[in-house]
């Protein structure tokens, strides 16, 4: 009898600011003229002193985002077998970086890098992936999520070890399947204030209702096969 695969822990990040996210559609633009594998992406800005606990399998943990990631990178390092010829050239790599301003000075923020390939292989079959988006009330939405939106990320992690140039790196990937949009900034442009618009009290706002007709005819599937709204 085959051994049942252990399910990965599922995490939810603290709320942070999205930096040029690709949550509605994958990024498929060439990098330095070279084609890249299409992928959904988000760079999440958090204060480096933010001690908001990460949720693990729906329960509050005793670790901040940075503490969790540092621990998981350390575990990946301890468990990975580094090839003998790279033992003196191996190093840890973290899925976050320190943010700096235009003068190169630290801003006090960390940028966490999330990614999910737009196509995955399931039982030998290639399938397209979609990212589930929810609002603050856990209602599914389809709004285009723009730069500066405040979101939480639902994710799992994946350890890796690989050759990079003449060196060897060990780290983890932050693979996300859903996002909870707490404050939406319009995709592809500024907010209303930046264009000089004010509140119009004589008119109602636009309700962005999501209609879920359970039609999966487009052949896509969520990045994870479970109900992500239970994570938030």
PDB file of C-alpha atoms in Angstrom:
ATOM      1  CA  UNK A   1       0.000   0.000   0.000  1.00  0.00           C
ATOM      2  CA  UNK A   2       1.428   3.373  -1.019  1.00  0.00           C
ATOM      3  CA  UNK A   3       2.316   5.729   1.797  1.00  0.00           C
ATOM      4  CA  UNK A   4      -0.094   8.665   2.049  1.00  0.00           C
ATOM      5  CA  UNK A   5       1.634  11.931   1.223  1.00  0.00           C
ATOM      6  CA  UNK A   6       1.779  14.314   4.152  1.00  0.00           C
ATOM      7  CA  UNK A   7      -0.187  17.470   3.517  1.00  0.00           C
ATOM      8  CA  UNK A   8       1.799  20.694   3.520  1.00  0.00           C
ATOM      9  CA  UNK A   9       1.010  23.300   6.178  1.00  0.00           C
ATOM     10  CA  UNK A  10      -1.093  26.159   4.788  1.00  0.00           C
ATOM     11  CA  UNK A  11      -0.161  29.694   5.818  1.00  0.00           C
ATOM     12  CA  UNK A  12      -1.829  33.109   5.691  1.00  0.00           C
ATOM     13  CA  UNK A  13       0.389  36.184   5.807  1.00  0.00           C
ATOM     14  CA  UNK A  14      -0.310  39.416   7.690  1.00  0.00           C
ATOM     15  CA  UNK A  15      -1.889  42.207   5.633  1.00  0.00           C
ATOM     16  CA  UNK A  16       0.610  44.121   3.517  1.00  0.00           C
ATOM     17  CA  UNK A  17       0.917  46.345   0.468  1.00  0.00           C
ATOM     18  CA  UNK A  18       1.067  44.700  -2.962  1.00  0.00           C
ATOM     19  CA  UNK A  19       3.799  45.889  -5.298  1.00  0.00           C
ATOM     20  CA  UNK A  20       2.843  45.579  -8.996  1.00  0.00           C
ATOM     21  CA  UNK A  21       0.916  42.325  -8.468  1.00  0.00           C
ATOM     22  CA  UNK A  22      -0.075  39.766 -11.075  1.00  0.00           C
ATOM     23  CA  UNK A  23      -3.052  38.232  -9.259  1.00  0.00           C
ATOM     24  CA  UNK A  24      -5.712  38.337 -11.977  1.00  0.00           C
ATOM     25  CA  UNK A  25      -3.547  37.163 -14.836  1.00  0.00           C
ATOM     26  CA  UNK A  26      -0.048  35.682 -15.074  1.00  0.00           C
ATOM     27  CA  UNK A  27       3.070  37.632 -15.935  1.00  0.00           C
ATOM     28  CA  UNK A  28       4.280  36.352 -19.311  1.00  0.00           C
ATOM     29  CA  UNK A  29       6.527  39.244 -20.342  1.00  0.00           C
ATOM     30  CA  UNK A  30      10.104  38.425 -21.481  1.00  0.00           C
ATOM     31  CA  UNK A  31      12.929  39.133 -19.053  1.00  0.00           C
ATOM     32  CA  UNK A  32      15.955  40.767 -20.702  1.00  0.00           C
ATOM     33  CA  UNK A  33      14.595  39.558 -24.026  1.00  0.00           C
ATOM     34  CA  UNK A  34      14.272  35.964 -22.862  1.00  0.00           C
ATOM     35  CA  UNK A  35      10.866  34.251 -22.550  1.00  0.00           C
ATOM     36  CA  UNK A  36       9.770  33.291 -19.047  1.00  0.00           C
ATOM     37  CA  UNK A  37       7.368  30.674 -17.787  1.00  0.00           C
ATOM     38  CA  UNK A  38       4.018  32.460 -17.217  1.00  0.00           C
ATOM     39  CA  UNK A  39       3.336  32.868 -13.497  1.00  0.00           C
ATOM     40  CA  UNK A  40       1.142  34.743 -11.054  1.00  0.00           C
ATOM     41  CA  UNK A  41       3.232  36.938  -8.765  1.00  0.00           C
ATOM     42  CA  UNK A  42       2.991  39.305  -5.852  1.00  0.00           C
ATOM     43  CA  UNK A  43       5.569  41.240  -3.872  1.00  0.00           C
ATOM     44  CA  UNK A  44       4.185  41.945  -0.413  1.00  0.00           C
ATOM     45  CA  UNK A  45       5.564  44.868   1.597  1.00  0.00           C
ATOM     46  CA  UNK A  46       5.565  44.409   5.386  1.00  0.00           C
ATOM     47  CA  UNK A  47       7.155  46.484   8.139  1.00  0.00           C
ATOM     48  CA  UNK A  48      10.216  44.553   9.326  1.00  0.00           C
ATOM     49  CA  UNK A  49       9.009  45.031  12.913  1.00  0.00           C
ATOM     50  CA  UNK A  50       5.507  43.721  12.138  1.00  0.00           C
ATOM     51  CA  UNK A  51       4.917  40.990  14.725  1.00  0.00           C
ATOM     52  CA  UNK A  52       1.418  40.026  13.505  1.00  0.00           C
ATOM     53  CA  UNK A  53       1.213  36.221  13.826  1.00  0.00           C
ATOM     54  CA  UNK A  54       1.022  34.109  10.668  1.00  0.00           C
ATOM     55  CA  UNK A  55      -1.967  31.759  10.486  1.00  0.00           C
ATOM     56  CA  UNK A  56      -0.998  28.100  10.141  1.00  0.00           C
ATOM     57  CA  UNK A  57      -3.780  25.760   9.001  1.00  0.00           C
ATOM     58  CA  UNK A  58      -6.308  28.394  10.048  1.00  0.00           C
ATOM     59  CA  UNK A  59      -4.927  28.900  13.554  1.00  0.00           C
ATOM     60  CA  UNK A  60      -2.909  31.806  14.930  1.00  0.00           C
ATOM     61  CA  UNK A  61       0.769  30.909  15.385  1.00  0.00           C
ATOM     62  CA  UNK A  62       3.387  32.486  17.637  1.00  0.00           C
ATOM     63  CA  UNK A  63       5.608  33.519  14.706  1.00  0.00           C
ATOM     64  CA  UNK A  64       5.752  36.677  12.633  1.00  0.00           C
ATOM     65  CA  UNK A  65       6.182  36.382   8.856  1.00  0.00           C
ATOM     66  CA  UNK A  66       9.939  36.911   9.040  1.00  0.00           C
ATOM     67  CA  UNK A  67      10.331  34.476  11.949  1.00  0.00           C
ATOM     68  CA  UNK A  68       8.387  31.787  10.071  1.00  0.00           C
ATOM     69  CA  UNK A  69      10.330  32.194   6.845  1.00  0.00           C
ATOM     70  CA  UNK A  70      13.703  32.286   8.615  1.00  0.00           C
ATOM     71  CA  UNK A  71      12.843  29.066  10.465  1.00  0.00           C
ATOM     72  CA  UNK A  72      11.710  27.286   7.295  1.00  0.00           C
ATOM     73  CA  UNK A  73      14.846  28.330   5.410  1.00  0.00           C
ATOM     74  CA  UNK A  74      16.971  27.008   8.296  1.00  0.00           C
ATOM     75  CA  UNK A  75      15.058  23.700   8.166  1.00  0.00           C
ATOM     76  CA  UNK A  76      15.537  23.458   4.397  1.00  0.00           C
ATOM     77  CA  UNK A  77      19.266  24.056   4.882  1.00  0.00           C
ATOM     78  CA  UNK A  78      19.561  21.394   7.601  1.00  0.00           C
ATOM     79  CA  UNK A  79      17.620  18.782   5.616  1.00  0.00           C
ATOM     80  CA  UNK A  80      19.120  19.369   2.165  1.00  0.00           C
ATOM     81  CA  UNK A  81      22.051  17.260   1.003  1.00  0.00           C
ATOM     82  CA  UNK A  82      24.498  19.642  -0.636  1.00  0.00           C
ATOM     83  CA  UNK A  83      26.719  18.075  -3.332  1.00  0.00           C
ATOM     84  CA  UNK A  84      30.267  17.593  -2.041  1.00  0.00           C
ATOM     85  CA  UNK A  85      31.902  19.918  -4.571  1.00  0.00           C
ATOM     86  CA  UNK A  86      29.618  22.791  -3.518  1.00  0.00           C
ATOM     87  CA  UNK A  87      29.818  22.454   0.260  1.00  0.00           C
ATOM     88  CA  UNK A  88      32.220  25.415   0.565  1.00  0.00           C
ATOM     89  CA  UNK A  89      30.214  27.509  -1.889  1.00  0.00           C
ATOM     90  CA  UNK A  90      26.709  26.841  -0.593  1.00  0.00           C
ATOM     91  CA  UNK A  91      24.555  29.524   1.004  1.00  0.00           C
ATOM     92  CA  UNK A  92      21.000  30.173   2.137  1.00  0.00           C
ATOM     93  CA  UNK A  93      18.652  32.318   0.063  1.00  0.00           C
ATOM     94  CA  UNK A  94      15.534  33.946   1.477  1.00  0.00           C
ATOM     95  CA  UNK A  95      12.254  34.751  -0.372  1.00  0.00           C
ATOM     96  CA  UNK A  96      12.334  38.318   0.903  1.00  0.00           C
ATOM     97  CA  UNK A  97      14.590  41.339   0.636  1.00  0.00           C
ATOM     98  CA  UNK A  98      15.156  44.580   2.487  1.00  0.00           C
ATOM     99  CA  UNK A  99      13.481  47.529   0.794  1.00  0.00           C
ATOM    100  CA  UNK A 100      15.656  50.571   0.103  1.00  0.00           C
ATOM    101  CA  UNK A 101      14.766  54.089  -1.039  1.00  0.00           C
ATOM    102  CA  UNK A 102      16.145  56.011  -4.022  1.00  0.00           C
ATOM    103  CA  UNK A 103      19.303  56.830  -2.058  1.00  0.00           C
ATOM    104  CA  UNK A 104      19.849  53.159  -1.224  1.00  0.00           C
ATOM    105  CA  UNK A 105      18.874  53.617   2.419  1.00  0.00           C
ATOM    106  CA  UNK A 106      16.732  50.979   4.207  1.00  0.00           C
ATOM    107  CA  UNK A 107      13.074  51.975   4.523  1.00  0.00           C
ATOM    108  CA  UNK A 108      12.353  49.648   7.435  1.00  0.00           C
ATOM    109  CA  UNK A 109      10.242  47.374   5.233  1.00  0.00           C
ATOM    110  CA  UNK A 110      10.724  43.847   3.918  1.00  0.00           C
ATOM    111  CA  UNK A 111       9.481  42.677   0.504  1.00  0.00           C
ATOM    112  CA  UNK A 112       8.237  39.064   0.417  1.00  0.00           C
ATOM    113  CA  UNK A 113       8.147  37.388  -2.996  1.00  0.00           C
ATOM    114  CA  UNK A 114       5.207  35.096  -3.847  1.00  0.00           C
ATOM    115  CA  UNK A 115       4.818  33.119  -7.061  1.00  0.00           C
ATOM    116  CA  UNK A 116       2.543  30.489  -8.631  1.00  0.00           C
ATOM    117  CA  UNK A 117       3.110  28.968 -12.067  1.00  0.00           C
ATOM    118  CA  UNK A 118       0.172  29.529 -14.412  1.00  0.00           C
ATOM    119  CA  UNK A 119       0.271  25.932 -15.557  1.00  0.00           C
ATOM    120  CA  UNK A 120       0.876  22.845 -13.423  1.00  0.00           C
ATOM    121  CA  UNK A 121       1.050  19.135 -14.063  1.00  0.00           C
ATOM    122  CA  UNK A 122      -1.467  16.892 -12.301  1.00  0.00           C
ATOM    123  CA  UNK A 123      -1.173  13.124 -12.814  1.00  0.00           C
ATOM    124  CA  UNK A 124       0.750  13.708 -16.015  1.00  0.00           C
ATOM    125  CA  UNK A 125      -1.778  16.207 -17.365  1.00  0.00           C
ATOM    126  CA  UNK A 126      -1.054  19.911 -17.782  1.00  0.00           C
ATOM    127  CA  UNK A 127      -3.705  22.218 -16.322  1.00  0.00           C
ATOM    128  CA  UNK A 128      -4.093  25.979 -16.188  1.00  0.00           C
ATOM    129  CA  UNK A 129      -4.220  27.619 -12.758  1.00  0.00           C
ATOM    130  CA  UNK A 130      -6.363  30.454 -11.447  1.00  0.00           C
ATOM    131  CA  UNK A 131      -5.870  32.439  -8.251  1.00  0.00           C
ATOM    132  CA  UNK A 132      -8.872  32.784  -5.934  1.00  0.00           C
ATOM    133  CA  UNK A 133      -9.531  36.331  -4.712  1.00  0.00           C
ATOM    134  CA  UNK A 134     -11.706  37.223  -1.709  1.00  0.00           C
ATOM    135  CA  UNK A 135     -12.743  40.498  -0.089  1.00  0.00           C
ATOM    136  CA  UNK A 136     -12.649  41.354   3.623  1.00  0.00           C
ATOM    137  CA  UNK A 137     -15.989  39.552   4.149  1.00  0.00           C
ATOM    138  CA  UNK A 138     -14.686  36.388   2.436  1.00  0.00           C
ATOM    139  CA  UNK A 139     -16.822  37.009  -0.660  1.00  0.00           C
ATOM    140  CA  UNK A 140     -15.237  35.886  -3.897  1.00  0.00           C
ATOM    141  CA  UNK A 141     -14.409  38.831  -6.177  1.00  0.00           C
ATOM    142  CA  UNK A 142     -13.011  39.417  -9.649  1.00  0.00           C
ATOM    143  CA  UNK A 143     -11.734  42.994  -9.322  1.00  0.00           C
ATOM    144  CA  UNK A 144      -8.405  43.782 -10.951  1.00  0.00           C
ATOM    145  CA  UNK A 145      -5.927  44.125  -8.089  1.00  0.00           C
ATOM    146  CA  UNK A 146      -3.509  46.990  -8.615  1.00  0.00           C
ATOM    147  CA  UNK A 147      -0.324  48.350  -7.096  1.00  0.00           C
ATOM    148  CA  UNK A 148      -0.734  49.463  -3.476  1.00  0.00           C
ATOM    149  CA  UNK A 149      -3.708  47.215  -2.694  1.00  0.00           C
ATOM    150  CA  UNK A 150      -3.685  45.824   0.848  1.00  0.00           C
ATOM    151  CA  UNK A 151      -3.871  42.032   0.801  1.00  0.00           C
ATOM    152  CA  UNK A 152      -3.240  38.861   2.752  1.00  0.00           C
ATOM    153  CA  UNK A 153      -1.687  35.877   0.964  1.00  0.00           C
ATOM    154  CA  UNK A 154      -2.624  32.201   1.366  1.00  0.00           C
ATOM    155  CA  UNK A 155       0.428  30.080   0.595  1.00  0.00           C
ATOM    156  CA  UNK A 156       2.466  26.941   1.089  1.00  0.00           C
ATOM    157  CA  UNK A 157       6.237  26.616   0.960  1.00  0.00           C
ATOM    158  CA  UNK A 158       8.545  24.412  -1.068  1.00  0.00           C
ATOM    159  CA  UNK A 159      12.227  23.803  -0.215  1.00  0.00           C
ATOM    160  CA  UNK A 160      14.814  23.704  -2.989  1.00  0.00           C
ATOM    161  CA  UNK A 161      18.517  23.422  -3.610  1.00  0.00           C
ATOM    162  CA  UNK A 162      20.155  24.354  -6.907  1.00  0.00           C
ATOM    163  CA  UNK A 163      23.297  25.461  -8.685  1.00  0.00           C
ATOM    164  CA  UNK A 164      23.431  29.201  -9.353  1.00  0.00           C
ATOM    165  CA  UNK A 165      26.437  30.183 -11.424  1.00  0.00           C
ATOM    166  CA  UNK A 166      29.459  28.818  -9.572  1.00  0.00           C
ATOM    167  CA  UNK A 167      27.605  28.625  -6.266  1.00  0.00           C
ATOM    168  CA  UNK A 168      24.907  26.478  -4.691  1.00  0.00           C
ATOM    169  CA  UNK A 169      21.834  27.962  -3.005  1.00  0.00           C
ATOM    170  CA  UNK A 170      19.282  26.460  -0.622  1.00  0.00           C
ATOM    171  CA  UNK A 171      16.000  28.124   0.212  1.00  0.00           C
ATOM    172  CA  UNK A 172      12.216  27.974  -0.016  1.00  0.00           C
ATOM    173  CA  UNK A 173       9.596  29.189  -2.481  1.00  0.00           C
ATOM    174  CA  UNK A 174       6.372  30.901  -1.404  1.00  0.00           C
ATOM    175  CA  UNK A 175       3.715  29.229  -3.572  1.00  0.00           C
ATOM    176  CA  UNK A 176       0.399  31.068  -3.248  1.00  0.00           C
ATOM    177  CA  UNK A 177      -3.099  29.925  -4.145  1.00  0.00           C
ATOM    178  CA  UNK A 178      -5.323  32.817  -3.049  1.00  0.00           C
ATOM    179  CA  UNK A 179      -5.375  36.384  -1.780  1.00  0.00           C
ATOM    180  CA  UNK A 180      -7.742  38.320   0.445  1.00  0.00           C
ATOM    181  CA  UNK A 181      -8.092  41.902  -0.785  1.00  0.00           C
ATOM    182  CA  UNK A 182      -8.716  44.193   2.198  1.00  0.00           C
ATOM    183  CA  UNK A 183      -8.276  47.489   0.349  1.00  0.00           C
ATOM    184  CA  UNK A 184      -8.405  47.642  -3.416  1.00  0.00           C
ATOM    185  CA  UNK A 185      -6.365  50.021  -5.544  1.00  0.00           C
ATOM    186  CA  UNK A 186      -7.379  50.134  -9.186  1.00  0.00           C
ATOM    187  CA  UNK A 187      -5.246  48.154 -11.613  1.00  0.00           C
ATOM    188  CA  UNK A 188      -3.184  50.091 -14.126  1.00  0.00           C
ATOM    189  CA  UNK A 189      -3.639  53.585 -12.755  1.00  0.00           C
ATOM    190  CA  UNK A 190      -3.788  55.914  -9.789  1.00  0.00           C
ATOM    191  CA  UNK A 191      -6.557  56.275  -7.249  1.00  0.00           C
ATOM    192  CA  UNK A 192      -9.422  58.773  -7.510  1.00  0.00           C
ATOM    193  CA  UNK A 193      -7.588  61.432  -5.496  1.00  0.00           C
ATOM    194  CA  UNK A 194      -4.612  61.366  -7.852  1.00  0.00           C
ATOM    195  CA  UNK A 195      -6.923  62.344 -10.733  1.00  0.00           C
ATOM    196  CA  UNK A 196      -8.682  65.077  -8.745  1.00  0.00           C
ATOM    197  CA  UNK A 197     -12.012  63.268  -8.255  1.00  0.00           C
ATOM    198  CA  UNK A 198     -14.024  63.907  -5.104  1.00  0.00           C
ATOM    199  CA  UNK A 199     -16.893  62.094  -3.347  1.00  0.00           C
ATOM    200  CA  UNK A 200     -20.243  62.501  -5.125  1.00  0.00           C
ATOM    201  CA  UNK A 201     -22.883  62.234  -2.406  1.00  0.00           C
ATOM    202  CA  UNK A 202     -25.799  62.274  -4.870  1.00  0.00           C
ATOM    203  CA  UNK A 203     -24.725  58.984  -6.438  1.00  0.00           C
ATOM    204  CA  UNK A 204     -24.230  55.413  -5.261  1.00  0.00           C
ATOM    205  CA  UNK A 205     -20.995  53.474  -5.529  1.00  0.00           C
ATOM    206  CA  UNK A 206     -20.488  50.589  -7.936  1.00  0.00           C
ATOM    207  CA  UNK A 207     -21.018  47.191  -6.346  1.00  0.00           C
ATOM    208  CA  UNK A 208     -18.515  44.691  -7.746  1.00  0.00           C
ATOM    209  CA  UNK A 209     -20.567  41.534  -7.175  1.00  0.00           C
ATOM    210  CA  UNK A 210     -19.016  38.218  -8.115  1.00  0.00           C
ATOM    211  CA  UNK A 211     -21.322  35.738  -9.817  1.00  0.00           C
ATOM    212  CA  UNK A 212     -20.145  32.167  -9.332  1.00  0.00           C
ATOM    213  CA  UNK A 213     -22.053  29.898 -11.661  1.00  0.00           C
ATOM    214  CA  UNK A 214     -19.733  26.923 -11.061  1.00  0.00           C
ATOM    215  CA  UNK A 215     -18.868  26.923 -14.743  1.00  0.00           C
ATOM    216  CA  UNK A 216     -15.393  25.454 -15.142  1.00  0.00           C
ATOM    217  CA  UNK A 217     -15.630  25.231 -18.921  1.00  0.00           C
ATOM    218  CA  UNK A 218     -12.499  27.357 -19.351  1.00  0.00           C
ATOM    219  CA  UNK A 219     -10.396  24.444 -18.172  1.00  0.00           C
ATOM    220  CA  UNK A 220      -8.783  26.296 -15.296  1.00  0.00           C
ATOM    221  CA  UNK A 221      -8.544  25.201 -11.701  1.00  0.00           C
ATOM    222  CA  UNK A 222      -7.499  26.815  -8.424  1.00  0.00           C
ATOM    223  CA  UNK A 223      -3.839  26.673  -7.490  1.00  0.00           C
ATOM    224  CA  UNK A 224      -4.875  24.380  -4.625  1.00  0.00           C
ATOM    225  CA  UNK A 225      -7.698  21.834  -4.554  1.00  0.00           C
ATOM    226  CA  UNK A 226      -9.163  22.984  -1.239  1.00  0.00           C
ATOM    227  CA  UNK A 227     -11.455  25.833  -0.189  1.00  0.00           C
ATOM    228  CA  UNK A 228      -9.142  28.769   0.336  1.00  0.00           C
ATOM    229  CA  UNK A 229     -11.822  30.965   1.877  1.00  0.00           C
ATOM    230  CA  UNK A 230     -11.548  28.820   4.998  1.00  0.00           C
ATOM    231  CA  UNK A 231      -7.924  29.969   5.399  1.00  0.00           C
ATOM    232  CA  UNK A 232      -8.747  33.655   5.920  1.00  0.00           C
TER     233      UNK A 232
END
